[in-house]
Coordinates of C-alpha atoms and ligand atoms in Angstrom, one line a residue:
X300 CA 5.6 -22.8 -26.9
X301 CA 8.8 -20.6 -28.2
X302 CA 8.7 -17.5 -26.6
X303 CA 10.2 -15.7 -29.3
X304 CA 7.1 -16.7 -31.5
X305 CA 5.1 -15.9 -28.9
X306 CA 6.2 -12.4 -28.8
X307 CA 6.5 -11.9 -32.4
X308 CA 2.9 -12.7 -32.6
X309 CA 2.5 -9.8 -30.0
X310 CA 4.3 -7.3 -31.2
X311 CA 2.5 -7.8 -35.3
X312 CA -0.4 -7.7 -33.4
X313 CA 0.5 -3.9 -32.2
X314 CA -0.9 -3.6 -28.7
X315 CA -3.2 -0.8 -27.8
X316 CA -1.1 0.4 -25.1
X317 CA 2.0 0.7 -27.6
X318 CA 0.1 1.9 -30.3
X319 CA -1.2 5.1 -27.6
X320 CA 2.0 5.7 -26.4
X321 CA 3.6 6.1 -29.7
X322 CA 6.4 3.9 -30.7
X323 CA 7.0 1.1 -27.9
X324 CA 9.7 -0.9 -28.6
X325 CA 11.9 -3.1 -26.7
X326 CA 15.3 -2.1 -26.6
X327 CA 17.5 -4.6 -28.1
X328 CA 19.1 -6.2 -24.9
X329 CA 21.8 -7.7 -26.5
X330 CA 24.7 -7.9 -24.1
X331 CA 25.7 -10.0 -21.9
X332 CA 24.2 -10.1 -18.3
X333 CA 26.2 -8.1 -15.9
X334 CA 26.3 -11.1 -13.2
X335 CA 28.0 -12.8 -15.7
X336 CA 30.6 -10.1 -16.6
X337 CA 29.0 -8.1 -18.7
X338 CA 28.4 -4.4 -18.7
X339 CA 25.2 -3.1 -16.0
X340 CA 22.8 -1.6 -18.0
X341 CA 22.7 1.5 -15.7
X342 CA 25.2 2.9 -13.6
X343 CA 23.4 5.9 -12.4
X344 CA 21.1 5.8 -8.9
X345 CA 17.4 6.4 -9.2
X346 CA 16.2 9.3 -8.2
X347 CA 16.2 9.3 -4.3
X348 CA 13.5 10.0 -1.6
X349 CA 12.6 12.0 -0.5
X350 CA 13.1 15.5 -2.5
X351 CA 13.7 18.2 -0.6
X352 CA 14.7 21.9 -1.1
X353 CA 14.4 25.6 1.2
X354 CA 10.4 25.0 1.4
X355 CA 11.0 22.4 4.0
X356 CA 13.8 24.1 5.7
X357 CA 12.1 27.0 6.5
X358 CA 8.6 25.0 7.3
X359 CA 11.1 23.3 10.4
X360 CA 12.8 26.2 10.5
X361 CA 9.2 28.3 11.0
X362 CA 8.0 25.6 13.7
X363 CA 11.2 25.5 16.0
X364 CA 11.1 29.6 16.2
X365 CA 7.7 29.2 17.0
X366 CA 8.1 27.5 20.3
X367 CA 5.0 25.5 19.3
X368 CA 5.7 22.6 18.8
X369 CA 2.2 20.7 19.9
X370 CA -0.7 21.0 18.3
X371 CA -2.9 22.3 21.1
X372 CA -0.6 25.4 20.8
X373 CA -0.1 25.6 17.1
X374 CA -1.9 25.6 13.7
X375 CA 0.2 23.7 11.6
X376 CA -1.6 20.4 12.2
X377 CA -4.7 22.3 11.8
X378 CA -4.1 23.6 8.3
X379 CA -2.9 20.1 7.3
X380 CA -5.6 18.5 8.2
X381 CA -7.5 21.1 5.8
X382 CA -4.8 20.9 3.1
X383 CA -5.0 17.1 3.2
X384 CA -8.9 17.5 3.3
X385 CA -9.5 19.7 0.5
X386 CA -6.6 17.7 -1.5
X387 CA -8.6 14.4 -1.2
X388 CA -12.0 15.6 -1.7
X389 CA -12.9 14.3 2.3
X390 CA -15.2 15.9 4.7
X391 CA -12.8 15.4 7.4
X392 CA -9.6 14.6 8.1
X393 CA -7.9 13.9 11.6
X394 CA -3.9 13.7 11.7
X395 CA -2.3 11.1 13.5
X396 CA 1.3 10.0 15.2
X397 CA 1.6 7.5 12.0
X398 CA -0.4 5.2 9.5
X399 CA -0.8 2.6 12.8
X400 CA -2.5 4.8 14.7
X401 CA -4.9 5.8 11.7
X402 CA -5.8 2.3 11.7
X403 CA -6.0 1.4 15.1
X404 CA -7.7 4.5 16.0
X405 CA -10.5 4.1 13.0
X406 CA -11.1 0.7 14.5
X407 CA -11.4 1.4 18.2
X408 CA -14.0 4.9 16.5
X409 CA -15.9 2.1 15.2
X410 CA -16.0 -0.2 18.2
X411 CA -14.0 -3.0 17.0
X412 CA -13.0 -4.8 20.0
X413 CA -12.3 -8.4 21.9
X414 CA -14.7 -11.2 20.1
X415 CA -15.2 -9.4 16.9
X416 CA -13.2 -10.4 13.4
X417 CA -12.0 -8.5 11.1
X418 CA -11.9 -9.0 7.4
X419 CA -8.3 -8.2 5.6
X420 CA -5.9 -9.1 3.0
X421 CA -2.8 -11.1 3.5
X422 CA -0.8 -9.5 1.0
X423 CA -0.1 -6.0 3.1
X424 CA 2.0 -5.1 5.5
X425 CA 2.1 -6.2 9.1
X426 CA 0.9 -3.3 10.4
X427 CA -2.7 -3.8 8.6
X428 CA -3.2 -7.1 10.9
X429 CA -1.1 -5.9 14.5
X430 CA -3.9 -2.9 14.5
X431 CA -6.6 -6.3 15.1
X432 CA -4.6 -8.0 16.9
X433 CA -4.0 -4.5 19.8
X434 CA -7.8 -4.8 20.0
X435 CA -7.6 -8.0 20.7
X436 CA -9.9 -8.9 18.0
X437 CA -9.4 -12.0 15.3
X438 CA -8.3 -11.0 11.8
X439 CA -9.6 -13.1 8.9
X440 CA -7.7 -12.9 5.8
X441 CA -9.3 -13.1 2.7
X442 CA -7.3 -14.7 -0.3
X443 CA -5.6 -12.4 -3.5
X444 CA -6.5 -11.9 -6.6
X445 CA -3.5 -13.0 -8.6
X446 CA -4.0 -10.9 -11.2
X447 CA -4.5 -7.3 -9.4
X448 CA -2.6 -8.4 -6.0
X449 CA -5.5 -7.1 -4.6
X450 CA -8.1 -8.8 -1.7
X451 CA -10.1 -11.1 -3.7
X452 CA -13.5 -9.7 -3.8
X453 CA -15.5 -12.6 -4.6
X454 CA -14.6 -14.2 -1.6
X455 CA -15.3 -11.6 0.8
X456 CA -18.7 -12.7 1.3
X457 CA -17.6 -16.4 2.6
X458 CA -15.8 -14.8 5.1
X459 CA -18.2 -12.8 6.8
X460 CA -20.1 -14.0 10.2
X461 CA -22.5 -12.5 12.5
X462 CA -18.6 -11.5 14.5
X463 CA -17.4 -9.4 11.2
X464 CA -17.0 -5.8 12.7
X465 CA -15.0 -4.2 9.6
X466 CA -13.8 -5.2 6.1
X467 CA -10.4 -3.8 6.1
X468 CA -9.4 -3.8 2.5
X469 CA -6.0 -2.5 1.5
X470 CA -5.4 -0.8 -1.7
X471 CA -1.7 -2.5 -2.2
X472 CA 1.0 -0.7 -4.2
X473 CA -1.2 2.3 -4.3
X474 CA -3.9 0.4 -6.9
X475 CA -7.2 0.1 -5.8
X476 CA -8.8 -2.5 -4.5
X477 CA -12.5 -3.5 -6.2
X478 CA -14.5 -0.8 -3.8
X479 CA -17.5 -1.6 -5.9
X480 CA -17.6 -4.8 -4.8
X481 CA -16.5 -4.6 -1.4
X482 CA -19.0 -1.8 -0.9
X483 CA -22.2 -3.0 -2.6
X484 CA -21.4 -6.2 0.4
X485 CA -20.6 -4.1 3.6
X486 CA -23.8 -2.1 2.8
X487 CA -26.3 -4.9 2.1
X488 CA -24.5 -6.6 5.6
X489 CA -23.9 -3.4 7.4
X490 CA -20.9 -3.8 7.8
X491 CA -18.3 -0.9 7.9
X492 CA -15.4 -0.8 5.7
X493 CA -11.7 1.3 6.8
X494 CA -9.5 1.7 4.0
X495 CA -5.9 0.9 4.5
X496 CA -5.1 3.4 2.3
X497 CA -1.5 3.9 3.6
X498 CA 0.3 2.9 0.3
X499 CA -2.5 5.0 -1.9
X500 CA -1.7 8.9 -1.6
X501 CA -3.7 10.6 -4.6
X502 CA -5.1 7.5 -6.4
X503 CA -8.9 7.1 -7.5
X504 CA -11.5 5.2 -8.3
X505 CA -13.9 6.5 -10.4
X506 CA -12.4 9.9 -10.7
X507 CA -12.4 10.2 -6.2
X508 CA -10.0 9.9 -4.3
X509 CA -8.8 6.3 -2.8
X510 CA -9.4 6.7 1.5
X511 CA -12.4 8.7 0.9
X512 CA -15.0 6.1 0.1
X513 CA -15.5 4.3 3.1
X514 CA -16.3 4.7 6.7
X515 CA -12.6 6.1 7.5
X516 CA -9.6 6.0 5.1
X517 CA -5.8 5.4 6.6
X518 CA -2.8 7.3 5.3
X519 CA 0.6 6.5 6.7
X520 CA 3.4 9.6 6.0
X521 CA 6.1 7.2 7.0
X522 CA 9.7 7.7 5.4
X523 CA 8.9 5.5 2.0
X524 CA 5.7 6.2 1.6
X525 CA 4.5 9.0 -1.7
X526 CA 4.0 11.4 0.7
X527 CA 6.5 11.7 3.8
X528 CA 7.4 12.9 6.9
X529 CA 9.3 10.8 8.5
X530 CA 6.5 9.1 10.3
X531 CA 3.1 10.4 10.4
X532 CA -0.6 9.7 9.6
X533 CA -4.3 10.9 8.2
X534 CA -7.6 9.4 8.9
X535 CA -10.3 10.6 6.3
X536 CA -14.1 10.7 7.2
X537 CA -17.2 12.2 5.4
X538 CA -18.9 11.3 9.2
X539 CA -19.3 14.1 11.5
X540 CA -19.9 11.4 14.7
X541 CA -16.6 9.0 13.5
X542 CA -14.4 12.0 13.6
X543 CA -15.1 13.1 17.1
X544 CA -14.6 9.9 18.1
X545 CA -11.4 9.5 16.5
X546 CA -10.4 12.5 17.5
X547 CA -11.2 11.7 21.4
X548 CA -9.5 8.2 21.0
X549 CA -6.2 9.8 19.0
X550 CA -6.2 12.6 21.9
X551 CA -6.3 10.4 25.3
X552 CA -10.8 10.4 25.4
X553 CA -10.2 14.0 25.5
X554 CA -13.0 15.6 22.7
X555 CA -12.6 18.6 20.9
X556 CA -13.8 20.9 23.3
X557 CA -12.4 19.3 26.4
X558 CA -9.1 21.7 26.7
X559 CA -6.5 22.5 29.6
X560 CA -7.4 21.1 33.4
X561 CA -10.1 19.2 32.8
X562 CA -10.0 16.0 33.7
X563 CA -13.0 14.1 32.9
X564 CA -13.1 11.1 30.4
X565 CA -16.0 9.4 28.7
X566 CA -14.4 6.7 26.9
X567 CA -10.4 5.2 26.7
X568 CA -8.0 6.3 24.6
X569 CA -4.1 6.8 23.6
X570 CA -1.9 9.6 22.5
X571 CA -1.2 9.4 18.8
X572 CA -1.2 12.7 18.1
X573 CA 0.8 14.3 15.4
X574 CA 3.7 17.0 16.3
X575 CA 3.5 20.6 14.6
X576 CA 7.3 19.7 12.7
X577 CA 5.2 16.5 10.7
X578 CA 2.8 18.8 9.7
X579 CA 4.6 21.0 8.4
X580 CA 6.7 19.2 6.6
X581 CA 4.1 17.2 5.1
X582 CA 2.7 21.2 4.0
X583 CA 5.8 21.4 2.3
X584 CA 6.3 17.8 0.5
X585 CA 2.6 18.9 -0.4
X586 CA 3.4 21.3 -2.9
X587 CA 5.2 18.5 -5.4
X588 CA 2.9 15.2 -4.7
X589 CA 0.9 16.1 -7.2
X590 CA 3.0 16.6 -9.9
X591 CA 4.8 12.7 -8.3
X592 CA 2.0 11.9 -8.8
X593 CA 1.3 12.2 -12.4
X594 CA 5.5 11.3 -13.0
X595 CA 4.9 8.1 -11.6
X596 CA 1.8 7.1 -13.6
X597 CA 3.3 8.4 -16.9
X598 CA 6.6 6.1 -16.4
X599 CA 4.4 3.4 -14.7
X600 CA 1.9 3.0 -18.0
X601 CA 5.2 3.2 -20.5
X602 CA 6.6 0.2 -18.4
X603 CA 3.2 -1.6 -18.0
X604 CA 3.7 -1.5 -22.5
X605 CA 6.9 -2.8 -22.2
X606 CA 6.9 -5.2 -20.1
X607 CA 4.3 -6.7 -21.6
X608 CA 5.7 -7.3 -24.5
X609 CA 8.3 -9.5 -22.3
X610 CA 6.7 -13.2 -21.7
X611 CA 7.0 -14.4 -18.6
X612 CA 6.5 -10.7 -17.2
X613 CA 2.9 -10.0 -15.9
X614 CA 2.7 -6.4 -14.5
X615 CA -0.2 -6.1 -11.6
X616 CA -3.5 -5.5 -13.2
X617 CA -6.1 -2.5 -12.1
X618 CA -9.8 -2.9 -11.9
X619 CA -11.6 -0.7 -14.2
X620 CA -12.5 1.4 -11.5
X621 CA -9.0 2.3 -10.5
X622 CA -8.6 5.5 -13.0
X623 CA -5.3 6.7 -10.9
X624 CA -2.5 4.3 -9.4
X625 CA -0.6 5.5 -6.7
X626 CA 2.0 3.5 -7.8
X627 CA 3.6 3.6 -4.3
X628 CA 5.1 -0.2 -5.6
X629 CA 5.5 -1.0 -9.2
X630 CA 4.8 -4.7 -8.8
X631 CA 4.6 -7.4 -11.5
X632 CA 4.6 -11.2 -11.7
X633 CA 7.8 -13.3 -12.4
X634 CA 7.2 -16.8 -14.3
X635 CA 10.5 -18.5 -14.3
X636 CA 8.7 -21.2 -16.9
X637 CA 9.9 -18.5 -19.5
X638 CA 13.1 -18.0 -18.2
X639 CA 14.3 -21.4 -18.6
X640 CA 13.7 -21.9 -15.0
X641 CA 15.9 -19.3 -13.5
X642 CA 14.9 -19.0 -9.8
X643 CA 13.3 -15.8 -8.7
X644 CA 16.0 -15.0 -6.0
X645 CA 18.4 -15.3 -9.4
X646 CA 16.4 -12.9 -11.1
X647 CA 16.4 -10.1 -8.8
X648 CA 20.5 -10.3 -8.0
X649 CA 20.9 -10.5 -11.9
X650 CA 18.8 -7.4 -11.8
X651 CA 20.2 -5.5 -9.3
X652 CA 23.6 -6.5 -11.2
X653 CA 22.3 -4.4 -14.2
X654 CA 21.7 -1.5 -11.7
X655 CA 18.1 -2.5 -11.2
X656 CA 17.5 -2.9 -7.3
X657 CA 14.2 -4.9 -6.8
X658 CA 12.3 -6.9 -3.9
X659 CA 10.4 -10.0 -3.9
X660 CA 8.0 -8.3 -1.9
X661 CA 6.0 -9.5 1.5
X662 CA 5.6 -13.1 2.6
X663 CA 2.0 -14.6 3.3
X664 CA 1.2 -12.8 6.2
X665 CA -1.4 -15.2 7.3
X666 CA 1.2 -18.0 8.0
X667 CA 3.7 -16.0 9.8
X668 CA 4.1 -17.9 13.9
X669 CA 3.5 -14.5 15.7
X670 CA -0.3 -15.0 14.7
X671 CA -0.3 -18.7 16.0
X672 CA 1.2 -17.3 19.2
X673 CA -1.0 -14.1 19.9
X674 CA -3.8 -16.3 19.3
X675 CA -2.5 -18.8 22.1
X676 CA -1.9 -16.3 24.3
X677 CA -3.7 -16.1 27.8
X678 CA -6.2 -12.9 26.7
X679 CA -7.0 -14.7 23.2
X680 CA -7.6 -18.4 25.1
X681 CA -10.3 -16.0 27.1
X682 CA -11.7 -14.2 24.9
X683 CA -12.3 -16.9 22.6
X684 CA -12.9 -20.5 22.5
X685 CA -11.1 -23.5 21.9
X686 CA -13.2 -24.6 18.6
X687 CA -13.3 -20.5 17.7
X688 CA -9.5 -20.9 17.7
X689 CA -9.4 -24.3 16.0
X690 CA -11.8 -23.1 13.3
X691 CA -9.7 -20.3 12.4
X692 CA -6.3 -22.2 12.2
X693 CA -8.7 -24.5 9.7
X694 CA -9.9 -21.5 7.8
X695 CA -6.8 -19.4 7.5
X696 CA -5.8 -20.5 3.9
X697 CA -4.5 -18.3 1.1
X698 CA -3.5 -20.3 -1.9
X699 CA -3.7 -17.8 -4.0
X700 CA -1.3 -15.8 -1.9
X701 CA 1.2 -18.2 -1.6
X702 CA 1.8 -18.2 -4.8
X703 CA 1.9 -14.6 -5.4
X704 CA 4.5 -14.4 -2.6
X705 CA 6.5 -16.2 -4.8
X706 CA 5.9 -15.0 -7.9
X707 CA 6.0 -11.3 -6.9
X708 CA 8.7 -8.7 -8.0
X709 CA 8.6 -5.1 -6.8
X710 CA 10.1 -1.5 -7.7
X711 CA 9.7 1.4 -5.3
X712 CA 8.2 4.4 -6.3
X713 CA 11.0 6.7 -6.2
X714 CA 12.5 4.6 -9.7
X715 CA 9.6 6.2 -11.2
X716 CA 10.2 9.7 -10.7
X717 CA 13.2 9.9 -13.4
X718 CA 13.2 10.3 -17.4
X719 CA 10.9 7.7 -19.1
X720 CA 14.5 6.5 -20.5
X721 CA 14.7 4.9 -16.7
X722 CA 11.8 2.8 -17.9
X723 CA 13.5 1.7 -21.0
X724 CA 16.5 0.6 -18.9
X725 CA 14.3 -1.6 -16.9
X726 CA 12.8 -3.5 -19.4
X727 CA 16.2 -3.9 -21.6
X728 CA 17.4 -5.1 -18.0
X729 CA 14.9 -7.8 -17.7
X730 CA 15.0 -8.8 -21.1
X731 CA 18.8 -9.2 -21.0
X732 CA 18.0 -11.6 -18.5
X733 CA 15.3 -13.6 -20.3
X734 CA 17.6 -14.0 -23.4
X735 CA 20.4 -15.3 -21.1
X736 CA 18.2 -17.3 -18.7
X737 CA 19.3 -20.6 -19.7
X738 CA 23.3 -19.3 -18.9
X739 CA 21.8 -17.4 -15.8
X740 CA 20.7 -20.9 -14.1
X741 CA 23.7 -23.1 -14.6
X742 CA 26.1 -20.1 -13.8
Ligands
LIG277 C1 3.0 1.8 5.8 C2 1.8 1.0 6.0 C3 1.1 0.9 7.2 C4 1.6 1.5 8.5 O1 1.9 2.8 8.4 P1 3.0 3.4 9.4 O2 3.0 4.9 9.1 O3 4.3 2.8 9.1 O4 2.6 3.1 10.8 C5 -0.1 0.2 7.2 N1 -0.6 -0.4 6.1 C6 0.1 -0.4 5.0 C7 -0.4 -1.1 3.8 C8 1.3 0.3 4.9 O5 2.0 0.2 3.7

């Protein structure tokens, strides 16, 4: 097939995205690449991250003159955990140390522990699968849908045994994962579901708010993440029970009303507590995630229509019932078939080369050797049994996901906080490169 038939049978055919957006067209692309000599499309950096003016200085500011600097003495973890509340539409919301210990402590709330499995994606990051592993449960990954990068929800249900103690889908990118059909499943096997929501700030399905659909919903406020403090987290309930217990567990077993020197414990727990300084930076960075939020989808959609109009570029699809993308991770699919072959590593130098710095994104988690080892360890080889083990090895197969790992190609969300012109320079950058391909692989 000749690609340039191919997309002149496309663009006659004037896609509905275009056609919404106005005029979409492909700028021409015409020079030469900028590995090879030629001149970078872009010069200028992308926005960076994170944005910052006086608001924050004097939340820090505000905190250090306090002299509280806890939050047993202060209230700016308080009135985040409202803020962040009322912003996601939650019943309650419990801060945490960082988007690890919203997970781990969600899990240990809901009893997760040695013997049980866990049901999670591959394509995420590794902190999604060490919060199993700390409890010293066994996490089962469930293959990707290529097209959405999402956990496959049609084989969900093969995956769950009379062990599964949580479905742990991950809404990856900040697009949702297929809560419809994950959910209709956990309830009709009680089973309870935590969002790893940690990439998702301010996306929705069906018009609410990704994290507050499940059981608990996990936010991580690390340094890259759409909303930022450094490091920090948010665990979103509408349970009245889970959130004293996540509170207790984030807070050393101590409950709510268990203050100053009283020492009496009724279950374990850890310190993962967020500081007053998080909070109230996170207060601050508040008061512009919105308006990120809507940037980023505007520039996002414009991209999605030109891009597609590029063959061999297929941007992530969303399930129907994703009506916002957090778009923490612009993320599409690279098929070297239509660029004459041109490795995927090649790719992404000759597009940083036009000023275009992008990732290949994760490797299949499931295969990585720390796995094999934890579960050879001496608490795993007692806690479970040889043929357990052996099962799981024989089980522990993502396909799917290999292939995405290799086909993957990411932008971070700060690229799409600029002009829509940005956009434009991205696609003119990869389609540069798909008109040179062929030079591209023998240089
Ligand atoms: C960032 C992230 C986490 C962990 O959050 P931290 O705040 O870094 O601990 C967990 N899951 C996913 C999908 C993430 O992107």
């Amino acid at each position: 097939m000749k690609p340039a038939l191919t997309r002149r049978h496309f663009l006659n055919a004037a896609p509905a995205a275009g056609a919404a957006l106005g005029a979409v067209r492909l700028p021409a692309a015409d020079g030469k690449p900028a590995l090879l000599g030629g001149t970078p499309v872009r010069k200028a950096p992308f926005p960076s991250w994170p944005v910052i003016d006086k608001t924050e200085e004097k939340a820090l500011q505000g905190v250090l003159q306090s002299r509280k600097w806890y939050r047993g003495g202060g209230q700016e973890v308080n009135r985040f955990e409202e803020a962040y509340a009322r912003l996601t539409g939650a019943r309650h919301c419990l801060a945490t140390a960082n988007g690890t210990s919203a997970l781990l402590v969600s899990l240990a709330a809901l009893g997760v522990g040695p013997g049980d499995e866990v049901i999670l994606p591959p394509y995420t990051f590794v902190a999604t699968v060490n919060v199993v592993l700390a409890l010293h449960a066994l996490p089962v990954f469930v293959d990707t849908d290529l097209e959405t990068f999402q956990i496959d929800p049609r084989k969900v249900d093969d995956a769950i045994t009379e062990r599964t103690a949580a479905i742990m889908p991950v809404h990856i990118g900040g697009s949702a994962a297929d809560l419809d059909s994950i959910l209709a499943l956990a309830r009709k096997r009680r089973i309870p579901v935590v969002e790893d929501a940690c990439q998702a700030h301010l996306g929705e399905w069906k018009n609410r708010k990704l994290g507050a659909w499940t059981e608990t919903g996990c936010f991580s406020f690390q340094a890259s993440k759409n909303l930022n403090s450094g490091e920090g987290g948010a665990i979103l309930t509408s349970s009245d029970d889970l959130i004293e217990k996540c509170y207790a567990y984030h807070n050393n077993s101590r409950g709510r009303k268990i203050t100053g020197y009283n020492f009496n414990y009724s279950a374990s727990g850890l310190n993962l507590r967020m500081t007053e300084f998080q909070a109230a930076l996170l207060l601050a960075q508040m008061t512009r995630v919105e308006k990120q939020t809507r940037t980023r989808t505007q520039n996002a959609t414009y991209l999605t229509s030109l891009l597609s109009e590029i063959p061999g570029i297929k941007p992530a699809r969303m399930y129907p019932g994703c009506n916002v993308n957090a778009y923490h991770l612009y993320m599409f699919r690279y098929d070297k078939e239509q660029f004459a072959q041109l490795p995927r590593a090649k790719f992404l130098k000759a597009l940083a080369a036009e000023g275009i710095p992008a990732s290949g994104g994760y490797a299949p988690l499931n295969k990585e050797p720390f796995l094999k080892n934890t579960l050879s360890s001496r608490g795993y080889q007692a806690v479970y049994s040889k043929q357990r083990l052996a099962r799981w090895q024989e089980r522990n197969q993502c396909p799917v996901n290999d292939r995405l790992c290799n086909e993957a190609v990411w932008l971070t969300q700060n690229m799409l906080l600029g002009p829509r012109g940005d956009m434009d320079q991205v696609a003119e950058a990869v389609e540069k490169i798909r008109k040179h391909a062929a030079q591209l692989a023998r240089a």
